[in-house]
Coordinates of C-alpha atoms in Angstrom, one line a residue:
M189 CA 14.4 -1.9 22.9
A190 CA 10.6 -1.3 24.6
T191 CA 8.4 0.6 21.5
S192 CA 7.6 2.8 24.3
T193 CA 10.1 4.2 23.5
L194 CA 11.3 3.8 19.3
P195 CA 12.8 7.1 17.7
A196 CA 10.8 8.9 15.6
L197 CA 11.0 6.8 12.1
S198 CA 13.4 8.9 9.9
I199 CA 13.2 8.3 6.2
G200 CA 15.7 10.2 4.5
P201 CA 14.7 13.3 5.7
I202 CA 11.4 13.2 6.9
A203 CA 10.5 12.7 10.3
L204 CA 7.7 10.4 11.2
D205 CA 6.9 10.9 14.6
T206 CA 4.5 7.2 14.8
P207 CA 6.6 5.2 12.5
V208 CA 3.5 3.5 10.8
V209 CA 3.0 3.9 6.5
L210 CA 0.1 2.9 5.0
A211 CA 1.0 -0.1 1.9
P212 CA -0.6 1.6 -1.5
M213 CA -3.5 -0.5 -2.2
A214 CA -4.8 -0.1 -5.9
G215 CA -8.5 1.5 -5.9
I216 CA -8.5 2.4 -1.7
T217 CA -4.9 4.1 -0.7
N218 CA -6.7 7.5 -3.1
T219 CA -6.7 11.4 -1.8
A220 CA -9.9 10.4 -0.1
F221 CA -9.2 7.3 2.2
R222 CA -5.1 9.2 3.0
R223 CA -7.2 11.9 4.3
L224 CA -9.6 9.8 6.2
C225 CA -6.8 7.9 8.1
R226 CA -4.9 11.4 8.0
E227 CA -8.0 12.6 9.8
Y228 CA -7.5 9.4 13.6
G229 CA -4.2 9.5 13.5
A230 CA 0.0 9.9 12.3
G231 CA 2.4 8.6 9.5
L232 CA 3.2 8.6 5.7
Y233 CA 0.1 7.8 3.5
V234 CA 1.4 6.4 0.6
S235 CA -0.9 7.0 -3.0
E236 CA -2.2 4.2 -4.8
M237 CA 0.3 2.3 -7.1
I238 CA 1.4 4.7 -10.1
T239 CA 2.4 3.4 -13.4
T240 CA 5.5 4.5 -14.5
R241 CA 4.4 4.9 -18.3
A242 CA 1.4 5.8 -17.7
L243 CA 2.9 9.1 -16.0
V244 CA 5.2 9.9 -19.0
E245 CA 2.6 9.3 -20.7
R246 CA 0.9 11.4 -19.0
T247 CA -2.8 10.1 -18.8
P248 CA -5.6 11.8 -17.2
E249 CA -6.8 8.5 -14.7
T250 CA -3.0 8.8 -14.2
M251 CA -2.5 12.8 -14.0
R252 CA -5.6 12.8 -10.7
L253 CA -4.4 9.7 -9.1
I254 CA -0.7 11.3 -8.4
S255 CA -3.1 14.8 -6.8
H256 CA -3.1 15.6 -3.4
H257 CA -5.0 17.2 -1.6
E258 CA -3.7 20.9 -0.4
S259 CA -4.2 19.1 3.6
E260 CA -1.2 16.9 2.2
S261 CA 1.9 18.1 3.7
L262 CA 3.3 14.9 2.5
R263 CA 3.1 14.0 -0.5
S264 CA 4.2 9.9 -1.5
V265 CA 3.8 8.6 -4.7
Q266 CA 4.4 4.7 -5.2
L267 CA 5.8 3.6 -8.6
Y268 CA 5.5 0.6 -10.9
G269 CA 8.0 0.3 -13.9
V270 CA 9.4 -2.8 -15.7
D271 CA 12.6 0.1 -17.8
P272 CA 14.9 1.5 -15.9
R273 CA 14.8 4.2 -18.5
T274 CA 10.8 5.0 -18.1
V275 CA 11.4 5.1 -14.5
E276 CA 13.4 8.0 -13.9
Q277 CA 11.5 9.4 -16.9
A278 CA 8.5 9.0 -14.1
V279 CA 10.7 10.7 -11.2
A280 CA 12.3 12.9 -13.0
I281 CA 8.0 14.3 -13.4
L282 CA 7.6 14.2 -10.3
V283 CA 10.8 15.5 -8.7
D284 CA 11.0 18.3 -11.9
E285 CA 7.5 19.7 -11.0
D286 CA 6.9 19.0 -7.7
R287 CA 4.7 16.7 -6.8
A288 CA 5.9 14.5 -4.8
D289 CA 8.0 13.8 -0.9
H290 CA 8.4 11.2 -1.7
I291 CA 8.8 8.0 -4.3
D292 CA 8.3 4.8 -3.2
L293 CA 9.3 1.3 -5.6
N294 CA 6.6 -1.6 -5.9
F295 CA 8.3 -5.0 -6.2
G296 CA 6.0 -6.7 -4.0
C297 CA 3.0 -6.6 -6.3
P298 CA 2.2 -10.0 -6.6
V299 CA -0.8 -9.6 -9.2
P300 CA -1.4 -11.2 -12.5
K301 CA -0.8 -8.8 -14.8
V302 CA 2.1 -7.5 -13.1
T303 CA 4.2 -10.4 -12.3
R304 CA 3.3 -11.7 -16.3
R305 CA 5.0 -8.5 -17.3
G306 CA 8.3 -9.2 -15.0
G307 CA 6.7 -5.9 -12.6
G308 CA 6.2 -6.8 -8.9
S309 CA 7.3 -9.0 -6.6
A310 CA 9.2 -11.5 -10.0
L311 CA 11.0 -8.5 -11.1
P312 CA 14.0 -8.6 -8.3
W313 CA 14.8 -12.5 -9.2
K314 CA 16.0 -10.1 -12.0
R315 CA 18.9 -8.1 -9.9
D316 CA 21.1 -6.6 -13.0
L317 CA 17.5 -5.3 -13.7
F318 CA 15.8 -4.7 -10.0
A319 CA 19.6 -3.2 -9.3
A320 CA 19.4 -0.5 -12.9
I321 CA 15.8 0.7 -11.6
V322 CA 17.0 1.2 -7.9
Q323 CA 19.8 3.2 -9.6
R324 CA 18.0 5.7 -11.4
A325 CA 15.6 5.9 -9.0
V326 CA 17.3 7.1 -6.5
Q327 CA 19.9 8.9 -9.1
R328 CA 17.2 11.0 -10.8
A329 CA 15.7 11.2 -7.3
G330 CA 17.6 13.3 -5.8
D331 CA 17.2 15.0 -2.2
I332 CA 13.7 13.3 -2.7
P333 CA 13.8 9.9 -0.6
V334 CA 13.6 7.0 -2.2
T335 CA 12.0 3.7 -1.2
V336 CA 12.0 0.1 -2.0
K337 CA 8.4 -1.9 -1.6
M338 CA 9.1 -6.1 -1.8
R339 CA 8.3 -9.6 -0.8
K340 CA 10.0 -12.2 -0.1
G341 CA 10.2 -14.1 -3.5
I342 CA 8.5 -15.3 -5.9
D343 CA 8.1 -18.5 -4.2
D344 CA 9.7 -20.3 -2.1
E345 CA 12.6 -21.7 -3.9
H346 CA 13.5 -17.9 -5.5
L347 CA 14.2 -16.2 -2.5
T348 CA 14.9 -12.9 -3.6
Y349 CA 14.8 -10.4 -0.8
L350 CA 18.0 -10.8 1.0
D351 CA 19.9 -9.9 -2.1
A352 CA 17.1 -6.9 -2.8
G353 CA 17.2 -5.5 0.4
R354 CA 21.9 -5.6 0.1
I355 CA 20.8 -4.1 -3.2
A356 CA 19.3 -1.2 -2.0
E357 CA 20.9 -0.3 0.1
D358 CA 24.0 0.4 -1.6
A359 CA 21.9 1.8 -4.0
G360 CA 21.3 4.2 -2.0
V361 CA 17.2 3.6 -0.9
A362 CA 16.4 6.1 2.2
A363 CA 14.2 2.2 3.6
V364 CA 13.1 -0.6 2.3
A365 CA 9.8 -2.5 3.4
L366 CA 8.9 -6.6 3.3
H367 CA 6.2 -8.0 3.1
G368 CA 6.6 -11.7 4.5
R369 CA 4.9 -13.4 1.9
T370 CA 6.1 -14.1 -1.4
A371 CA 4.4 -14.3 -4.7
A372 CA 2.9 -17.5 -4.8
Q373 CA 1.3 -17.0 -1.3
H374 CA -1.1 -14.2 -2.7
Y375 CA -2.7 -12.6 0.5
S376 CA -2.8 -16.4 2.1
G377 CA -1.3 -18.1 5.3
T378 CA 0.6 -16.3 7.2
A379 CA 2.9 -13.6 7.1
D380 CA 6.5 -14.2 8.2
W381 CA 7.9 -12.3 10.0
D382 CA 11.1 -14.1 10.9
A383 CA 12.1 -13.2 7.3
I384 CA 11.6 -9.2 7.9
A385 CA 14.0 -10.1 11.1
Q386 CA 16.6 -11.5 8.4
L387 CA 16.1 -8.4 6.5
K388 CA 16.6 -6.0 9.0
Q389 CA 20.6 -8.2 10.3
R390 CA 21.3 -8.1 6.3
V391 CA 20.1 -4.1 5.5
T392 CA 21.9 -1.8 8.4
S393 CA 22.7 1.2 6.8
I394 CA 18.4 2.7 6.3
P395 CA 15.1 1.6 7.8
V396 CA 14.0 -2.4 7.4
L397 CA 10.2 -1.5 8.0
G398 CA 7.4 -4.3 8.4
N399 CA 5.1 -5.4 6.8
G400 CA 2.2 -8.2 7.3
D401 CA -0.9 -9.2 9.4
I402 CA -1.2 -6.5 11.6
W403 CA -4.7 -6.2 12.5
Q404 CA -4.2 -4.3 15.2
A405 CA -2.1 -2.2 17.5
E406 CA -1.1 -4.3 19.4
D407 CA 0.2 -6.7 16.0
A408 CA 2.6 -3.6 15.4
L409 CA 4.2 -3.5 18.3
R410 CA 4.7 -7.1 19.0
M411 CA 6.3 -7.0 15.1
L412 CA 8.1 -4.5 16.1
D413 CA 9.8 -6.3 19.3
E414 CA 9.9 -10.1 17.4
T415 CA 12.0 -8.6 14.2
G416 CA 13.9 -5.6 15.4
A417 CA 11.9 -3.9 12.7
D418 CA 12.2 -0.1 12.4
G419 CA 8.6 0.9 11.5
V420 CA 5.4 -0.8 10.3
V421 CA 3.6 -0.8 6.7
V422 CA -0.3 -0.7 7.1
G423 CA -2.8 -2.8 4.4
R424 CA -5.4 -5.1 5.2
G425 CA -5.4 -4.1 8.2
C426 CA -7.3 -0.2 8.3
L427 CA -10.0 -1.2 5.6
G428 CA -12.8 0.0 6.9
R429 CA -10.8 1.0 10.2
P430 CA -9.1 4.2 9.3
W431 CA -8.6 4.8 13.1
L432 CA -6.1 2.7 12.7
F433 CA -4.0 4.6 13.3
G434 CA -5.0 6.4 15.3
D435 CA -4.3 3.3 18.0
L436 CA -0.8 2.6 16.4
A437 CA -0.7 6.6 17.2
A438 CA -1.4 6.3 20.2
A439 CA -0.1 1.6 20.8
F440 CA 4.0 3.2 19.5
S441 CA 3.7 6.7 22.3
G442 CA 2.8 4.0 25.1
S443 CA -0.1 4.5 25.8
D444 CA -3.2 2.1 26.1
E445 CA -6.1 4.0 24.8
R446 CA -8.0 2.6 21.5
H447 CA -10.8 3.3 19.6
R448 CA -13.6 1.3 20.6
P449 CA -16.4 2.8 17.3
S450 CA -19.9 2.1 18.6
L451 CA -22.2 1.7 15.0
G452 CA -23.2 5.3 15.0
Q453 CA -19.7 6.0 14.8
V454 CA -18.6 3.8 12.3
A455 CA -21.8 5.1 10.1
D456 CA -20.1 8.8 10.8
A457 CA -16.3 7.0 9.2
F458 CA -18.1 5.8 6.5
R459 CA -20.2 8.9 5.8
R460 CA -16.9 10.8 5.6
H461 CA -15.4 8.8 3.9
A462 CA -18.1 8.8 0.9
E463 CA -17.6 12.9 1.4
L464 CA -14.0 13.3 0.9
L465 CA -14.1 10.0 -2.1
V466 CA -17.0 13.6 -4.1
E467 CA -13.8 15.8 -4.0
F468 CA -11.9 13.8 -5.1
F469 CA -14.3 12.8 -8.3
D470 CA -15.7 16.1 -8.3
E471 CA -18.4 13.4 -8.9
E472 CA -21.4 12.2 -6.3
D473 CA -22.4 9.3 -8.5
R474 CA -19.0 8.1 -9.0
A475 CA -18.2 8.4 -5.6
C476 CA -20.9 6.4 -4.5
R477 CA -19.9 4.0 -6.7
D478 CA -16.5 3.8 -5.4
I479 CA -17.2 3.9 -0.9
R480 CA -20.2 0.8 -1.3
K481 CA -17.1 -1.1 -2.0
H482 CA -15.9 -0.6 1.2
V483 CA -19.4 -1.7 3.4
A484 CA -18.3 -5.2 3.8
W485 CA -15.1 -3.7 5.9
Y486 CA -16.7 -1.3 7.7
F487 CA -20.1 -2.6 9.0
K488 CA -17.5 -6.0 9.6
G489 CA -19.3 -7.5 13.0
Y490 CA -22.2 -5.0 13.6
P491 CA -26.0 -5.8 13.6
I492 CA -27.1 -4.2 10.6
G493 CA -28.8 -6.8 8.7
G494 CA -28.5 -8.3 4.7
D495 CA -31.5 -5.7 3.1
A496 CA -29.4 -2.9 5.3
R497 CA -25.9 -3.8 3.7
R498 CA -27.8 -4.8 0.1
A499 CA -28.7 -1.5 -0.1
L500 CA -25.7 0.4 1.6
A501 CA -24.0 -1.7 -1.3
A502 CA -26.2 0.0 -4.3
V503 CA -26.5 3.7 -3.0
V504 CA -26.5 5.6 -5.8
S505 CA -26.7 9.3 -3.2
L506 CA -25.5 11.1 -0.6
A507 CA -29.4 11.7 0.5
Q508 CA -30.1 8.0 -0.4
L509 CA -26.6 7.3 1.8
D510 CA -27.5 9.3 5.4
E511 CA -31.7 8.0 4.7
L512 CA -30.4 4.7 5.5
L513 CA -26.8 5.5 8.1
G514 CA -29.4 6.9 9.4
A515 CA -31.5 4.1 10.4
L516 CA -29.6 1.6 12.1
D517 CA -29.1 1.7 15.2
Q518 CA -26.0 4.2 16.5
D519 CA -26.1 2.4 19.7
S520 CA -25.2 -0.9 19.0
P521 CA -21.6 -1.1 20.6
Y522 CA -18.5 -2.7 19.2
N523 CA -18.0 -5.8 19.4
A524 CA -14.0 -7.4 19.0
E525 CA -14.7 -11.0 18.4
G526 CA -16.8 -10.4 15.7
V527 CA -15.0 -6.3 14.3
E528 CA -11.5 -7.0 14.7
G529 CA -9.5 -9.7 13.5
Q530 CA -7.7 -10.5 8.7
R531 CA -9.7 -8.2 7.4
G532 CA -9.5 -8.7 3.0
R533 CA -9.9 -11.0 1.0
A534 CA -6.7 -13.8 2.0
G535 CA -7.2 -16.0 -1.0
S536 CA -5.0 -18.4 -1.8
P537 CA -1.7 -20.0 -2.8
R538 CA -1.0 -19.5 -6.9
R539 CA 1.6 -20.2 -9.5
P540 CA 2.9 -16.9 -10.4
A541 CA 2.3 -15.6 -13.5
L542 CA 5.9 -14.5 -15.1
P543 CA 7.1 -14.3 -18.2
E544 CA 8.3 -17.3 -20.4
G545 CA 11.5 -18.6 -19.7
W546 CA 12.0 -15.7 -16.6
L547 CA 13.2 -18.4 -13.1
D548 CA 15.7 -19.9 -16.0
S549 CA 18.5 -18.0 -14.8
P550 CA 18.3 -14.1 -12.1
E551 CA 20.3 -12.0 -15.3
L552 CA 18.0 -10.9 -17.3
S553 CA 18.2 -11.6 -21.6
P554 CA 18.2 -9.5 -24.7
A555 CA 15.2 -11.2 -25.9
Q556 CA 13.8 -10.9 -21.8
R557 CA 14.3 -7.4 -21.9
D558 CA 13.3 -6.8 -25.7
A559 CA 10.0 -7.6 -24.2
L560 CA 9.8 -5.4 -21.2
I561 CA 10.6 -2.4 -23.5
E562 CA 7.5 -3.7 -25.0
D563 CA 5.4 -4.2 -22.8
E564 CA 6.3 -0.8 -21.0
S565 CA 4.4 0.4 -24.2
D566 CA 0.7 0.1 -22.1
T567 CA -0.7 2.6 -21.0
R568 CA -3.9 1.9 -19.3
G569 CA -3.4 1.4 -15.9
G570 CA -2.8 3.8 -13.1

C-alpha cells in the first residue's frame, strides 16, 4: 500500500489523520514541548513517563506532570509500574477523574534505575507479570484506550516482543508500539525494522506502530513501506526540531513540502519553547534552566560560534535570551548536511541492570514478586 493513501490511524475510538505518535521522553515531553510540536503538525502527543506509585500517592511533581493545557484536546499519559494492583489504581485515577483520553504502558525504558527493579524493557520477560499488568489496566480503563510500548527484549538471547505482542493483543489493548532495539543496545546501533515487520505479521487485529531511527519524514515513509506498520512513533528525531511533525503531516498527505528553517526561524522556535516552559513551570528561572539542555539540539549544524552556544546554555532570563538570539545571524540558511541525521545521545551497548535471578525463568518467583511490591513503595520520580 502506498504511504500517501494510508487510512487514518485508529487507536480505539481515537482517529488520527496523521499516523504519528510523539514518544514519551523524560524531561522533554512536558506540556510545553507537546504544545510546541502540535503547533507545527498533527498526531498523538504523549506525556513523560509517570510512575504509578507516585501517581497513586499524588506527589506534587507527578500531579503537575500529568496536567494538560486546555489546548490539548487529546490527553495522553504514559504509565510505568511493576505491580499490577498499583498500575490498576493509577489507571483508576486517570479514568475516574477524567485526566486522560489515552493511556500508554511503558515496557521499553532501558535505563538501569528502571530495569534493575524489573520494570521497563526488563518486565515482558516475566510473561505472567506482563499479562497481569496489561489485563488489569485494560479492564480498569474501560472505554479509554490502552496501548503498550516495548522493545525487542532484554538482549538478543532474551527476546520478548513477539510473545508480548500476542499477550497484549489478547488482553484488549488498542495498539502496540515496538522500538526495534533491545535493552542492551540502549540507543546504540541501528534499529531493527525487520522486527517491526515480524510483529506486524504476528499481531493482526490491532495497529502496530514502529519506533527507532526516524530522523526525518522520509524515514517514516520508508519504515511503513518496509515493515507494513500502521504508524510511527517519533522520539529523538524531534529533539530541537518540533517542525518534524509538520514534515510528517505533509509526507503522509503525499506532499514533498518540508520545513527548512533559517537560523532566525530556529531562534524563534527556541524562544517559543522557552516561553511555553515559563507558562508550564510558572517560574522563569526554572524554565530557563530547563531550556538550556535544548540548545545543542536546536542549533545543531548552524554557525553560531562557541561563545554564543555557551551563553545560551547558561541563560537565566527571557530578556537575556532575547538579547542573545537577537545577536545571531537571522538569515543564516538551513544546512541539511549539518542539521539532519541522528540526534540525541546514542551511547554504547551495555549489560542491562536486572533484579537478581531475573533471567532464570520467564515466570515470576514469589521472592521476586515480594521484591517488586517493595520497590513500588518508592515514590521518587515521575
